[in-house]
XYZ file of C-alpha atoms in Angstrom:
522
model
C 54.400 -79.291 -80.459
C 56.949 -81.684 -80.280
C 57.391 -85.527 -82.083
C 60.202 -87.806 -81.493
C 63.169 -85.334 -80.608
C 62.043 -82.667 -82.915
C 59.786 -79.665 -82.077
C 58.134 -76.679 -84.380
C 60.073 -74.112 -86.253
C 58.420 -71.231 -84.631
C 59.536 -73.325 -81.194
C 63.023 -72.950 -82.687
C 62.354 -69.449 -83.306
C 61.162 -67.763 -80.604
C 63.419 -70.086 -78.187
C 66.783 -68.813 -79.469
C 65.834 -65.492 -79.671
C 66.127 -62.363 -82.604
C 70.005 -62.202 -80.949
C 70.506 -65.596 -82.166
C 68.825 -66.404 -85.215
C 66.703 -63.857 -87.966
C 63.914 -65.481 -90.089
C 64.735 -64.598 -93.620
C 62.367 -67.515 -95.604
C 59.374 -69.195 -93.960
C 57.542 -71.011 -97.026
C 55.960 -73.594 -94.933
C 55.119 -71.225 -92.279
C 56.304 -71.682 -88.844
C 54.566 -74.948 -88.270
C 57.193 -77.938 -89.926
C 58.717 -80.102 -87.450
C 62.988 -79.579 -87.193
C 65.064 -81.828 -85.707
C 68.901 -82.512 -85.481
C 71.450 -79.555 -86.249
C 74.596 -80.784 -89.005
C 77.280 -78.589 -90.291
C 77.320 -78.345 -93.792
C 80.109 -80.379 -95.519
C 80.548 -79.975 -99.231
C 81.841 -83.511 -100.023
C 79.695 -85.286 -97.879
C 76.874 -87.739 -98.334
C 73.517 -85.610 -98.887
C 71.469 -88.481 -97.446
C 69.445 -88.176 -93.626
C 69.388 -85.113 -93.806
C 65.809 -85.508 -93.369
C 64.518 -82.329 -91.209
C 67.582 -81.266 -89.969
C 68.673 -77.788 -88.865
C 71.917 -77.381 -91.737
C 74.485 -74.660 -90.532
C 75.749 -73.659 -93.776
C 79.747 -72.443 -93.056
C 81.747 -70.596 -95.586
C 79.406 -68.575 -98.682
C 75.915 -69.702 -98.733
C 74.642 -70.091 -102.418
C 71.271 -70.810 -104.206
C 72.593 -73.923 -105.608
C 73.273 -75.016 -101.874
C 69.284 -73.987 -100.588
C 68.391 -76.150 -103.749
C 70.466 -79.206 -102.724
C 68.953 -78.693 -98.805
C 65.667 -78.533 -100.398
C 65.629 -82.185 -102.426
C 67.162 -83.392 -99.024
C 64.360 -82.888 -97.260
C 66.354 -80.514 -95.160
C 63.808 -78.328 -92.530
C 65.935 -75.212 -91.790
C 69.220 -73.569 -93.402
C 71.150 -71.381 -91.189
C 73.531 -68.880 -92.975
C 75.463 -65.694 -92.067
C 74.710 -63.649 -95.198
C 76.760 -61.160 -94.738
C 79.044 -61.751 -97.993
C 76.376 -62.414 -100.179
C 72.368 -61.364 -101.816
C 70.190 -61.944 -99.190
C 67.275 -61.317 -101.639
C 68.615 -63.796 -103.746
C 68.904 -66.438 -100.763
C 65.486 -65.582 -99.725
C 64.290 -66.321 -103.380
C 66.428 -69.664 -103.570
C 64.903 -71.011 -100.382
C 61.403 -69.960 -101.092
C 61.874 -72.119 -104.706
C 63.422 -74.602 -102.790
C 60.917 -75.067 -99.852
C 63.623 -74.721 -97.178
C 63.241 -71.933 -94.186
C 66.029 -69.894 -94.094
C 67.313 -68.264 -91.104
C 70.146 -65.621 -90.558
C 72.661 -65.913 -87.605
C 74.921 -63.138 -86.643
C 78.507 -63.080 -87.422
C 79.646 -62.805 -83.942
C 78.458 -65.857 -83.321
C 80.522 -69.031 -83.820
C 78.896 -71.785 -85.399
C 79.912 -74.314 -82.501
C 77.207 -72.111 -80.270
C 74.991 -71.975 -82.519
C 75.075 -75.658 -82.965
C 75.609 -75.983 -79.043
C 71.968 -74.353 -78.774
C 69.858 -75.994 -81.033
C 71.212 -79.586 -80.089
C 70.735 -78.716 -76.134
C 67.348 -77.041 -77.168
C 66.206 -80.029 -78.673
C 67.263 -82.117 -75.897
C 65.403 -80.200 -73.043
C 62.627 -79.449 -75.472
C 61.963 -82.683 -77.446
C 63.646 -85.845 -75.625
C 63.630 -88.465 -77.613
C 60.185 -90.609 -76.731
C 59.757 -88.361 -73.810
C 55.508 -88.045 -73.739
C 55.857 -85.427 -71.488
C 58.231 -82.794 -73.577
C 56.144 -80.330 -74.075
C 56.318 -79.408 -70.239
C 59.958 -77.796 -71.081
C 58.899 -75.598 -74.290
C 56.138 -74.483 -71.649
C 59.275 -73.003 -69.600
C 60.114 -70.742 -72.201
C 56.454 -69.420 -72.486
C 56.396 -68.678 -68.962
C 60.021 -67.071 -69.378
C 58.528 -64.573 -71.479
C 55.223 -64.150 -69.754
C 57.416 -63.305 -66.604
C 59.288 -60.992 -68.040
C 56.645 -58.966 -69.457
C 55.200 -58.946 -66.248
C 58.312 -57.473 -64.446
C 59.480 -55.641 -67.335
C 62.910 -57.160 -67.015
C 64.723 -60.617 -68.727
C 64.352 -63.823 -67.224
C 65.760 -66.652 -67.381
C 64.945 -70.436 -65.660
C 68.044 -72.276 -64.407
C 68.180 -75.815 -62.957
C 70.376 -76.540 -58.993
C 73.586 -76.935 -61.738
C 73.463 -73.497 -63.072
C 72.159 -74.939 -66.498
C 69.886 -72.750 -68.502
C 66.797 -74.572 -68.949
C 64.433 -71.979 -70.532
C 64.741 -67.770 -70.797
C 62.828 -64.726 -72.186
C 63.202 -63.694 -75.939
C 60.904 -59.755 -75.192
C 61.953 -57.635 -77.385
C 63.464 -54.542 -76.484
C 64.391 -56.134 -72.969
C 68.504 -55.536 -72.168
C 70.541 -58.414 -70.914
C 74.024 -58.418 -70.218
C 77.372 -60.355 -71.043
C 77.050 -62.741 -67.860
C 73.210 -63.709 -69.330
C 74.708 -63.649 -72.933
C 77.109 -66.085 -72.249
C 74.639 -68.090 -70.126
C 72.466 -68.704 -73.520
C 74.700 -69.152 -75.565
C 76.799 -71.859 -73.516
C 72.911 -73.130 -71.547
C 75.131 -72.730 -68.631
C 75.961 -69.739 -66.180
C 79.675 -68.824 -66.858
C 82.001 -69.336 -63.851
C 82.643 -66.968 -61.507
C 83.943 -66.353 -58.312
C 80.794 -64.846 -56.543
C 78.419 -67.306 -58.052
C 78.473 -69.686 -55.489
C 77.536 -67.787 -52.357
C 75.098 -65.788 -54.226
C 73.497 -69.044 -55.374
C 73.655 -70.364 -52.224
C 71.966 -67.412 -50.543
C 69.102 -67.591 -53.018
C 68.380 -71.000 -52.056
C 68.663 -70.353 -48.460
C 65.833 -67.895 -48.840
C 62.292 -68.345 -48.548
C 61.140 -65.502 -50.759
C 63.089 -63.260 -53.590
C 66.857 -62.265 -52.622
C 68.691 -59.183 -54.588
C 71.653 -60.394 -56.375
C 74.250 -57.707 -56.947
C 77.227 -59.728 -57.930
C 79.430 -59.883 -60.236
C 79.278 -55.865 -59.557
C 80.006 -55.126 -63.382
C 76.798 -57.033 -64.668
C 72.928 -55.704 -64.085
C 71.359 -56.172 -60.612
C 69.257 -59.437 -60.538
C 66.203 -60.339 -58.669
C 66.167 -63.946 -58.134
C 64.145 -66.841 -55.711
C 64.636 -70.497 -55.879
C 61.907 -72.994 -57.515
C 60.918 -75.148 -54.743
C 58.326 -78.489 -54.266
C 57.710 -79.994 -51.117
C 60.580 -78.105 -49.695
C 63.732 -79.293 -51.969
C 65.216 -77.274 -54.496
C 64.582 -77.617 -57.834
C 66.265 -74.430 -59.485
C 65.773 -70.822 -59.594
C 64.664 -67.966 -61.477
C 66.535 -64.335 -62.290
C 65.290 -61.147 -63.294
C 67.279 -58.738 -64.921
C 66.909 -55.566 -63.418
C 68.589 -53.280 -66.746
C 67.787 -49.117 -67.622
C 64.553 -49.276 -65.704
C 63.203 -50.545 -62.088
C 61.503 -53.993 -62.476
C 57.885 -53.678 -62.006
C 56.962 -52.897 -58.358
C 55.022 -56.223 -58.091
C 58.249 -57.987 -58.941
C 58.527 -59.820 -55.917
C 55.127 -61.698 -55.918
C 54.990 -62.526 -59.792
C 58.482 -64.178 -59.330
C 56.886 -66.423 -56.420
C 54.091 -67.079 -58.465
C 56.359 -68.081 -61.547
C 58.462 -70.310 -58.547
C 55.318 -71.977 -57.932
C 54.296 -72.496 -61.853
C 57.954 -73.936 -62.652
C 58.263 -76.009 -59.787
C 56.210 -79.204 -61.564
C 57.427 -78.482 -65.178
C 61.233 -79.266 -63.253
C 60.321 -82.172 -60.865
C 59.155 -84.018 -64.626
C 61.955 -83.017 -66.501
C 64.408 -83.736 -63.706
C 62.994 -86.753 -63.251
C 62.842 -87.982 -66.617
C 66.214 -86.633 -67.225
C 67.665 -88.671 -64.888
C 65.908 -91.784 -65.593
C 66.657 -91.508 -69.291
C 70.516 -90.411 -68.479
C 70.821 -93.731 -65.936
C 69.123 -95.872 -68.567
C 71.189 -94.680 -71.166
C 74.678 -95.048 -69.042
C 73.760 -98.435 -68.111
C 73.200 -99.402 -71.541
C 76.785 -97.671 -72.495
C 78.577 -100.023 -69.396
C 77.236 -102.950 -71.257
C 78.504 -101.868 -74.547
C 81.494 -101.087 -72.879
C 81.766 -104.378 -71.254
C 80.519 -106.511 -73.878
C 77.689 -107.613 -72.167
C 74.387 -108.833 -73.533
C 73.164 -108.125 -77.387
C 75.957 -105.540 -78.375
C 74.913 -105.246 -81.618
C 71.158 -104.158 -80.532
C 72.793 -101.568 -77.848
C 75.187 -100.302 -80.590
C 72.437 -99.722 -82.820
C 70.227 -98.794 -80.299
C 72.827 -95.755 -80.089
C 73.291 -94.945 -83.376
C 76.762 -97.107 -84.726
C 77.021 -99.748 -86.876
C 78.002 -103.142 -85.451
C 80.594 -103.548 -88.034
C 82.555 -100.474 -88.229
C 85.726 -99.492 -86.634
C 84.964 -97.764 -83.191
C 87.180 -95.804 -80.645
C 86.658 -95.564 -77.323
C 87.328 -91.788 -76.129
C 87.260 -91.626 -71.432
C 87.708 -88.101 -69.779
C 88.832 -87.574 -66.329
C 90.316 -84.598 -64.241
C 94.534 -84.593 -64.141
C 94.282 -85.582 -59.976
C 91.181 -86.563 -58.030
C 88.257 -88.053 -59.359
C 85.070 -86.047 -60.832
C 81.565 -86.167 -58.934
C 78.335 -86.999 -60.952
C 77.800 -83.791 -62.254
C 81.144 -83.123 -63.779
C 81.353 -86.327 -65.374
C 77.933 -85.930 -66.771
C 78.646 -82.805 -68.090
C 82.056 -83.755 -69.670
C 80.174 -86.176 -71.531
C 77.634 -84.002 -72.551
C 80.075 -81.725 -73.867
C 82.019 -84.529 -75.785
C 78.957 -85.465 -77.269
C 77.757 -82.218 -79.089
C 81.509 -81.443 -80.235
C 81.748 -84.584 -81.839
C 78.355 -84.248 -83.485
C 79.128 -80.523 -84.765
C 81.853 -82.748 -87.039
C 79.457 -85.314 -87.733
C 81.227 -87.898 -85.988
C 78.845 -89.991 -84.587
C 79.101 -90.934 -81.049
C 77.884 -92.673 -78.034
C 78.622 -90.969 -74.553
C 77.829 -91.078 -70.681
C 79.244 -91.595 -67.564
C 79.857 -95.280 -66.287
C 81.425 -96.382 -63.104
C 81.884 -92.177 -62.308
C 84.015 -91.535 -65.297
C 82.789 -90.102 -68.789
C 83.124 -91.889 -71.513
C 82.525 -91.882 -75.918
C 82.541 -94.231 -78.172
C 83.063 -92.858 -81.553
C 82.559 -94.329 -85.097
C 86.178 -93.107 -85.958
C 89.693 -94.289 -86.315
C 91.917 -93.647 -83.621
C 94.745 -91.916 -85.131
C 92.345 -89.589 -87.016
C 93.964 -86.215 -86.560
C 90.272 -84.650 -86.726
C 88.857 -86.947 -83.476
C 91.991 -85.605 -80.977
C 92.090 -81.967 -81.809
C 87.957 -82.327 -80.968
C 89.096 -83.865 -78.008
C 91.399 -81.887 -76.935
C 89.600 -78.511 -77.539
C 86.702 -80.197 -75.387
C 89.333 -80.241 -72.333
C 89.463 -77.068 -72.515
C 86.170 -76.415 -72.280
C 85.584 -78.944 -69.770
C 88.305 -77.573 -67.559
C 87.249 -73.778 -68.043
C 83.754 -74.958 -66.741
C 84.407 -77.548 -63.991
C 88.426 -76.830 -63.240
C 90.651 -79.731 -62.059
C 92.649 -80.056 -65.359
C 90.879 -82.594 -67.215
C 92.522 -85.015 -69.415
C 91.440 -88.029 -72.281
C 92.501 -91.462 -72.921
C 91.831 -92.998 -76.388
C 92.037 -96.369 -76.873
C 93.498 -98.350 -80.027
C 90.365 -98.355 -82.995
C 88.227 -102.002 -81.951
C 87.231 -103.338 -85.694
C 83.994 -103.761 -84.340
C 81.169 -103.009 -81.406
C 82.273 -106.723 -80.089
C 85.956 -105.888 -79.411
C 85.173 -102.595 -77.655
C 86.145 -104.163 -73.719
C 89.933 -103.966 -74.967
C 89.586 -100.397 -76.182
C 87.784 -99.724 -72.646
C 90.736 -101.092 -71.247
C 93.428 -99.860 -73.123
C 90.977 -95.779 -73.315
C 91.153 -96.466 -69.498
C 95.036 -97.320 -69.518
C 95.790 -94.353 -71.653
C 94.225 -91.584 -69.280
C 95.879 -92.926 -66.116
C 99.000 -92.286 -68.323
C 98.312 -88.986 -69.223
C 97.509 -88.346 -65.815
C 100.913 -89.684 -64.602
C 104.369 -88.120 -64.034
C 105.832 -89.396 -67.446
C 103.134 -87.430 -69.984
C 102.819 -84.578 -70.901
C 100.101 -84.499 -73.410
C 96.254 -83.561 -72.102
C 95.187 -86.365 -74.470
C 97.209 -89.819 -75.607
C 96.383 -92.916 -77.099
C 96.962 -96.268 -76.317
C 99.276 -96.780 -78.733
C 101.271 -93.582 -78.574
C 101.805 -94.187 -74.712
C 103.894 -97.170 -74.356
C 106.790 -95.390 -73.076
C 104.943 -94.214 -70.529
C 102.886 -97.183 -69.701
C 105.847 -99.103 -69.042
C 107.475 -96.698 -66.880
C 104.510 -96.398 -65.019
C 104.053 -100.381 -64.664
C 108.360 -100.781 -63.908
C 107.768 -98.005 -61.248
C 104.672 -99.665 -59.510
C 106.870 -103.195 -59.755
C 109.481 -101.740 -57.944
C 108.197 -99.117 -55.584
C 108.087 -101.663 -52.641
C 111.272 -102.391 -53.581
C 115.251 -101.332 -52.465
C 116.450 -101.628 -55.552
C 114.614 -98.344 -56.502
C 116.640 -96.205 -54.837
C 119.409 -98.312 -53.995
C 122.946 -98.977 -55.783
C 124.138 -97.368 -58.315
C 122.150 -94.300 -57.131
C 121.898 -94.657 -53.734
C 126.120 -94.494 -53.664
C 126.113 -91.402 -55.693
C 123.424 -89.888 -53.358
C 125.099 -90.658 -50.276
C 128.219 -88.705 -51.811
C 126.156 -85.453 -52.540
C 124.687 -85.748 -48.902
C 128.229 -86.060 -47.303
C 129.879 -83.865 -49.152
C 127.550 -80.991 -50.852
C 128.362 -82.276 -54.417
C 125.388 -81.867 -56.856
C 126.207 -85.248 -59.224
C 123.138 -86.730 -59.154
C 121.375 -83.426 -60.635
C 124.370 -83.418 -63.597
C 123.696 -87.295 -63.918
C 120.506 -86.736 -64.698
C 120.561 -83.893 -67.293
C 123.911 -85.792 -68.769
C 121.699 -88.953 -69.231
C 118.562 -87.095 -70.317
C 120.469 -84.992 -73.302
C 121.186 -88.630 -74.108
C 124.956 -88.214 -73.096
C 126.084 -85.010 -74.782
C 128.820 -83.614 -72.810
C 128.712 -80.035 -74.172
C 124.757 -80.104 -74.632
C 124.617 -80.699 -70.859
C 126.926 -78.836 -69.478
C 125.431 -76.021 -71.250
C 121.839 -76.310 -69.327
C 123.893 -76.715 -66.278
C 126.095 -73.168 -66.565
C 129.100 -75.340 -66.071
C 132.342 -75.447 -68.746
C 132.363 -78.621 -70.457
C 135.636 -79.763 -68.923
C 134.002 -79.542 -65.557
C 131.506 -81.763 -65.953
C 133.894 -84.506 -67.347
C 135.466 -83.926 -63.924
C 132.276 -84.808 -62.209
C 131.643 -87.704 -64.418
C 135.563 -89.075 -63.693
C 134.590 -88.706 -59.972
C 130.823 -90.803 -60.131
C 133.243 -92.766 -62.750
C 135.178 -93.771 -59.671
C 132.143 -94.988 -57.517
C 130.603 -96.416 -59.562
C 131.285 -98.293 -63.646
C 129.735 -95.707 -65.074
C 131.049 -96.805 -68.367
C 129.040 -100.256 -68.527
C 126.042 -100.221 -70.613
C 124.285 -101.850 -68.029
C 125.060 -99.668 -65.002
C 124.325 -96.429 -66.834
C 120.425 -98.249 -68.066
C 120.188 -99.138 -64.435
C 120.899 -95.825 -63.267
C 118.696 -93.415 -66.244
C 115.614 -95.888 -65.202
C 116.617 -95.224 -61.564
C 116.976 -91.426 -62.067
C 113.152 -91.299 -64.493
C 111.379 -93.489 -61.838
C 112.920 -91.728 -58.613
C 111.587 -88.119 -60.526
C 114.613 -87.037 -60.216
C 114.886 -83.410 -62.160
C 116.513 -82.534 -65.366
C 115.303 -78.556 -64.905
C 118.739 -76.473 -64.311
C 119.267 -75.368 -60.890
């Protein structure tokens, strides 16, 4: 069924579901082998496109089914809603290319989310044993027939690893959204109703989130550790009345088919992390590991690491960040390298640094990273290294960039190297002189001392003078004071300290920025 990271189109088929994707064209049947999905771009280069899955955005056309079809292209995915459908049908048929119809509700970022993580849990790369996941889905749907209700197989991280495609069976938002993203939505009650589910020894009612269908759910179990679970919908109708026991039995059935894929999972994900540190570090044959990922040695790389704004991330997260960064940098054909080394995620992309196209991915993937896991995630990029052999500096500098980004003198969710000096340096001066009493000593410290004896507020007007770069009217504006009496204030520090000597006043703003000291009216 499967070969190499690609499985059948009828795999493809009944996996997604008839919500998902609508056969249109089948000339070879449903038995050629499909492999990676690729967005459609006009003016790019029509070569490897060998069995891919092509989401074709914008109008669909025959002259575009042709093209697919002397490509070698295994599957076209349109949304044919603004043009023949006969007449696509016919194209494809001529052109030897299955044709498949998504819905328009659904964005083409899901779609391509599915198929890639479809392909992953179904047909790992050199994985002998992938065959073991497709089985999932067949025992999805057996199971559901059975109890007369949807069902879908989840692993201990609330990931989506097979579900039913019955027709005629109901599901609801909260599954919807599970499919579509392979991963349970968030949700307040999710934890202690997962929790309780795995606490139990047989099936446990689930009732929670109250505005979704009732479940009927029992964790997947081997030699007594937790593997995942399995949920029944429970829509219109009662589930069958022998729910209960065909839900153990399907327990018992999944509980191998998980063990091997978490296992190989896991040793494939470690392998392919420790490969990435090397890379990363520039240690051993770079050029073999770069290829080994898919980049040229000789092209211009950037090195892409996500972390949360305070804290650090546990396995999972980071994992999953990567994950995430991976697929949206694929859906733009950008071709990309990603895990998690030394607990932090990390990419290493085969594009420039100040490409416009590789941040706004970036930073629409924080989103979605923080949405999922919380913590307010941020991204450092590092300068573009010419080649695989001078990635450790854009490590480095990737690594440098998110600790500013994550410090009190950014405000951007993602920065480069290069467009965080400023901050880098204040962060640096600050750390040189923390220990220090020159931090907070004169010319502050005098001024200070002044507001605490007397109930003055010139350090606060210092600092919004200084920060609107000296405008007397500007700054007495955001203070709600009339111009002339802030020059009053500024006489009076002007008679503690020589506020008029270029050097006192750069002594004092640095003071003022490293101390935190506010420029927010008060």
């Amino acid at each position: 069924m499967t070969a190499r990271g690609r499985i059948t189109l009828g795999v493809l088929i009944d996996s997604l579901g008839p919500d998902v994707v609508r056969p249109l064209a089948l000339p070879h049947g449903r038995g050629p082998l499909v492999g990676t999905p690729v967005i459609y771009d006009p003016e790019g280069p029509q070569a490897g496109l060998d069995g891919t899955v092509l989401l074709v955005t914008g109008r669909p056309s025959a002259e575009i089914l042709a093209r697919a079809g002397e490509s070698g292209v295994a599957v076209v995915v349109v949304k044919p809603g603004t043009c023949d459908e006969q007449a696509l049908t016919t194209a494809a048929e001529a052109a030897g290319t299955a044709l498949l119809a998504a819905p328009p509700e659904l964005s083409w970022g899901q779609l391509y989310t599915l198929v890639d993580t479809l392909l992953a849990m179904v047909a790992p790369a050199e994985d002998p044993g992938a065959a073991r996941a497709a089985d999932l889905f067949v025992l999805a749907n057996e199971v559901a027939v059975r109890v007369g209700g949807a069902v879908a197989i989840e692993d201990l991280a609330m990931r989506v690893l097979a579900y039913s495609t019955v027709e005629g069976q109901r599901i609801d938002e909260l599954r919807k959204e599970g499919i579509l993203g392979r991963r349970v939505p968030e949700h307040p009650t999710h934890a202690e109703e997962y929790a309780t589910v795995l606490r139990a020894d047989g099936v446990v009612w689930s009732y929670e989130p109250r505005e979704y269908y009732p479940r009927l759910a029992i964790a997947i179990r081997a030699h007594g550790e937790a593997l995942g679970t399995i949920w029944a919908v429970q829509a219109d109708e009662p589930l069958a009345h022998d729910a209960a026991v065909v839900l153990a039995e399907a327990a018992a059935a999944a509980a191998p088919h998980l063990a091997r894929i978490n296992l190989a999972a896991d040793a494939a994900r470690r392998r392919r992390d420790e490969c990435l540190g090397w890379l990363l570090r520039g240690i051993g044959a770079v050029d073999e590991l770069a290829t080994s990922f898919g980049l040229l040695p000789s092209e211009p790389v950037t090195v892409v690491t996500l972390g949360p704004y305070a804290g650090s991330a546990d396995a999972f997260a980071a994992a999953h960040a990567a994950d995430l960064l991976r697929t949206a940098y694929l859906a733009y054909r950008i071709r990309a390298a990603t895990g998690v080394v030394d607990g932090r995620a990390y990419a290493i992309a085969a594009a420039e640094a100040s490409a416009p196209l590789l941040r706004r991915i970036t930073v629409d993937t924080l989103a979605r990273v923080s949405e999922r896991l919380g913590g307010g995630w941020r991204a450092g990029i590092g300068r573009t290294a010419a080649s695989v052999a001078a990635l450790p500096a854009g490590a480095r500098q990737a690594e440098e960039a998110l600790r500013a980004v994550c410090g009190p003198f950014a405000q951007e969710l993602a920065g480069s190297h290069e467009d965080l000096s400023t901050p880098l340096f204040l962060m640096d001066a600050e750390a040189a002189l923390r220990p220090k009493p020159s931090l907070s000593g004169e010319p502050l410290a005098l001024i200070a001392a002044h507001d605490a004896r007397h109930g003055t507020q010139y350090v606060h007007s210092l600092a919004v003078w200084i920060g609107v770069h000296y405008d007397v009217p500007r700054a007495a504006e955001l203070l709600s004071l009339h111009p002339n009496t802030l020059r009053y204030r500024l006489r009076k520090v002007g008679e503690m300290i020589a506020l008029d000597d270029p050097d006192t006043r750069l002594v004092l703003a640095l003071q003022l920025k490293l101390n935190g000291a506010t420029t927010r009216t008060g």
